[in-house]
Short mmCIF file of C-alpha atoms in Angstrom, two decimals:
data_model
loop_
_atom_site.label_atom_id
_atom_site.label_comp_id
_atom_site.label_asym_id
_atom_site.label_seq_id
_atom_site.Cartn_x
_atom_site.Cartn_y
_atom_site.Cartn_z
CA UNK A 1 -40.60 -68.29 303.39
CA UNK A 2 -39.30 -64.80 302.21
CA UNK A 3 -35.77 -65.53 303.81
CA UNK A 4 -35.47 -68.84 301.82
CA UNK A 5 -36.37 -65.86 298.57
CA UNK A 6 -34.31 -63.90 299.46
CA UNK A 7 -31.12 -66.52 300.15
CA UNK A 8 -31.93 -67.62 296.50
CA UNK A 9 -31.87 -64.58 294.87
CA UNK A 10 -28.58 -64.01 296.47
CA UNK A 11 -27.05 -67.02 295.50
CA UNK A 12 -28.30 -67.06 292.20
CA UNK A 13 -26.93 -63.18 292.11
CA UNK A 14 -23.60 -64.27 293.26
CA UNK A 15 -23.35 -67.17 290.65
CA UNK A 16 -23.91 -64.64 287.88
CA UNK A 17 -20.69 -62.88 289.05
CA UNK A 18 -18.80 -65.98 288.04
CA UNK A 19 -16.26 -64.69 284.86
CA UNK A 20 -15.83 -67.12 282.37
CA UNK A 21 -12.23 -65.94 280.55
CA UNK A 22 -12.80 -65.50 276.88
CA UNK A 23 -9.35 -65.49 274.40
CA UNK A 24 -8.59 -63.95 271.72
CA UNK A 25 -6.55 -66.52 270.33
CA UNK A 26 -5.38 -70.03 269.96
CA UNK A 27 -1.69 -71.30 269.21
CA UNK A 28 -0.91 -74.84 268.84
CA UNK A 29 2.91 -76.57 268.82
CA UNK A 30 3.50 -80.83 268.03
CA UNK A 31 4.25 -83.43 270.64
CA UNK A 32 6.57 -85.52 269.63
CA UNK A 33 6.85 -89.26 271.30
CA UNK A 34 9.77 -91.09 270.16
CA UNK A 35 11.09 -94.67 271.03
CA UNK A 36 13.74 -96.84 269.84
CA UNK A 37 13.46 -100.99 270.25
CA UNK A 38 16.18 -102.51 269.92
CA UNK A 39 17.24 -106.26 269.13
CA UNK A 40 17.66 -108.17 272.14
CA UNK A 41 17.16 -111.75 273.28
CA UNK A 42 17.16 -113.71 276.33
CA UNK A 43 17.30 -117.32 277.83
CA UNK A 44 13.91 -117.57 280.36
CA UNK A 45 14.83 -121.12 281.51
CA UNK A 46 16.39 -124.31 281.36
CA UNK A 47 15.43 -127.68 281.97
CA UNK A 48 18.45 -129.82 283.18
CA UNK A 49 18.73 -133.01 282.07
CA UNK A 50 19.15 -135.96 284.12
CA UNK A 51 20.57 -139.30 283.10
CA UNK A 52 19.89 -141.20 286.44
CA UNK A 53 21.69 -144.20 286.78
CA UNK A 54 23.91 -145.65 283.32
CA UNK A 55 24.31 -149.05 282.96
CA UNK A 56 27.56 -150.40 281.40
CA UNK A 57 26.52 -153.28 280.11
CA UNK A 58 23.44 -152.19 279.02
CA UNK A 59 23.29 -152.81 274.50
CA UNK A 60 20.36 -150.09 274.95
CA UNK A 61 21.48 -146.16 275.45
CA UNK A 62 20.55 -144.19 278.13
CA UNK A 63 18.33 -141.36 277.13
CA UNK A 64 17.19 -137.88 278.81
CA UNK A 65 15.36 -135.22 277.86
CA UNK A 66 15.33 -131.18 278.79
CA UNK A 67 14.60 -127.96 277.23
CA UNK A 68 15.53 -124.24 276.99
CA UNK A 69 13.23 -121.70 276.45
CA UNK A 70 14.30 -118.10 275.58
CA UNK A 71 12.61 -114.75 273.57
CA UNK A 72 13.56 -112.19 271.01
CA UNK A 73 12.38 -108.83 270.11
CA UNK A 74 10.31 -109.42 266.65
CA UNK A 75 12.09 -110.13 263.66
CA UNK A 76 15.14 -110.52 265.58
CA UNK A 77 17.44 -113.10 263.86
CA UNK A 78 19.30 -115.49 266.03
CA UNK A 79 21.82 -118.59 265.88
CA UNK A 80 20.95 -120.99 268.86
CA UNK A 81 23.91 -123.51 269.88
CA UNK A 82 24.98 -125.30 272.92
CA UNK A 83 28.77 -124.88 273.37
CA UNK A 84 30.71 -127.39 275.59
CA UNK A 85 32.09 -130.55 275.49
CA UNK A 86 29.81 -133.50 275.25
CA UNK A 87 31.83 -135.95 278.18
CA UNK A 88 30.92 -136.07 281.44
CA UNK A 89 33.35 -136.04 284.10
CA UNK A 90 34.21 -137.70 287.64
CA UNK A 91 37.28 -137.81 289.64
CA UNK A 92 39.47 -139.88 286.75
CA UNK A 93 37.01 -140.78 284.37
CA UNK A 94 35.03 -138.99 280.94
CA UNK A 95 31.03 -140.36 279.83
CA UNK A 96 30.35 -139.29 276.70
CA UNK A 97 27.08 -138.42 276.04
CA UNK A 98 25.27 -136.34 272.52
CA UNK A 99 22.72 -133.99 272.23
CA UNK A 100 19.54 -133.52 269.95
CA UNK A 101 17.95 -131.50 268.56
CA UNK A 102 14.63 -134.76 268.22
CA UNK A 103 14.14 -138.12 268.65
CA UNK A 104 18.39 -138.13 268.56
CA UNK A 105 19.11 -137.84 264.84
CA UNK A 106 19.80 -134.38 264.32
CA UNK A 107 22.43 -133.11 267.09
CA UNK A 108 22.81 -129.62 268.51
CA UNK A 109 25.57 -127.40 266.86
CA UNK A 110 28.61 -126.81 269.95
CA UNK A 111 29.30 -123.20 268.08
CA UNK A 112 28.03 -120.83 264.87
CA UNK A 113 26.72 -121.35 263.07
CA UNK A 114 24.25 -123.28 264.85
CA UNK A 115 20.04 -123.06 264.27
CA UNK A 116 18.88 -119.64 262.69
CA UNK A 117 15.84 -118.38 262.46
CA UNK A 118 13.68 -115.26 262.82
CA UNK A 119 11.49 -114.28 265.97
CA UNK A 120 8.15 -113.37 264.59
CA UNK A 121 6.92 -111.91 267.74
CA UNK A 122 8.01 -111.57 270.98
CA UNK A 123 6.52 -114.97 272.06
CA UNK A 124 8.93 -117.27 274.23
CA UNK A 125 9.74 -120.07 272.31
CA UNK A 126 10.50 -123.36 273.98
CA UNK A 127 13.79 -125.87 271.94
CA UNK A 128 13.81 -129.95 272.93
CA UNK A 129 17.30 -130.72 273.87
CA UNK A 130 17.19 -134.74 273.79
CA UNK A 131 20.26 -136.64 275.52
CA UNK A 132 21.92 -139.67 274.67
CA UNK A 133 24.81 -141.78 276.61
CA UNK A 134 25.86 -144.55 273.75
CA UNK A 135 26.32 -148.02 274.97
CA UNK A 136 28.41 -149.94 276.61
CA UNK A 137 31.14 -147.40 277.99
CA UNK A 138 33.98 -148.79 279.69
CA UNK A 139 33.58 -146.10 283.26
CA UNK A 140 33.84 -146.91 286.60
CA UNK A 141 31.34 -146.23 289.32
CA UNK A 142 30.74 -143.03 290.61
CA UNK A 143 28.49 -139.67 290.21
CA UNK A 144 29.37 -138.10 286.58
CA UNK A 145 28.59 -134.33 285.68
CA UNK A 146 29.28 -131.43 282.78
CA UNK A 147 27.96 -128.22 282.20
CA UNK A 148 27.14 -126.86 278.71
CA UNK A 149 26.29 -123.28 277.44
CA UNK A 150 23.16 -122.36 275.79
CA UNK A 151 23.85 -119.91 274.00
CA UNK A 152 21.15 -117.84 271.38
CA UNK A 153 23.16 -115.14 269.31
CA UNK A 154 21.52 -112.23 267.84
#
């Protein structure tokens, strides 16, 4: 029992030799954290659209629907349009065809200005792009296909 004392006291001596630094003084400088955002925008996806089969003698259009979705910095301003011509193409052979904006009324501007607006957050925001073939084109049979651009300025 006096050795477990004794190794007590001795630790208990040692711990008492611990310094704790003391200072004199304090000085204090700033931190600075510094970012810039920038305005930028970008197309997240696109939803083809698909026609299927046209028929030529239909009196009733052939309609389609896809979508493009895309995202802006906040309060970004931006002019959406869809360049390209609206005819679809085979070997000899053009199939016009429109796109909407909605239930095919309002059609999408091919170049700027198009549809403006303001992002209000950095949200993705998701645009209907409704397609139409009128009726009763004079085409041939065969597969018939175009590429437009989305494009979203900013």
């Amino acid at each position: 029992m006096g050795n477990i004392f004794r190794l007590m006291a001795a630790l208990l001596c040692s711990m008492s030799l611990v310094v704790t630094p003391v200072f004199a003084a304090t000085t204090t400088s700033p931190l600075t954290a510094q970012a810039n955002v920038a305005a930028s925008c970008t197309i997240t996806g696109v939803t083809n659209i698909n026609f299927g089969t046209y028929d030529t003698t239909s009196a009733t259009p052939t309609d389609a629907a896809g979508n493009f979705t895309f995202r802006c910095t906040k309060n970004t301003s931006y002019d959406l349009y869809i360049a390209g011509t609206r005819s679809m193409a085979n070997a000899t052979e053009g199939l016009s065809y429109e796109l909407y904006q909605d239930a095919y009324s309002t059609t999408w501007p091919v170049g700027s200005p198009g549809v403006t607006g303001v992002s209000p957050n950095n949200a993705p925001v998701v645009k209907t792009v409704n397609g139409r073939i009128p009726t009763l084109q004079d085409v041939g049979i065969g597969a018939f296909t175009n590429s437009v651009n989305v494009t979203v300025s900013y």
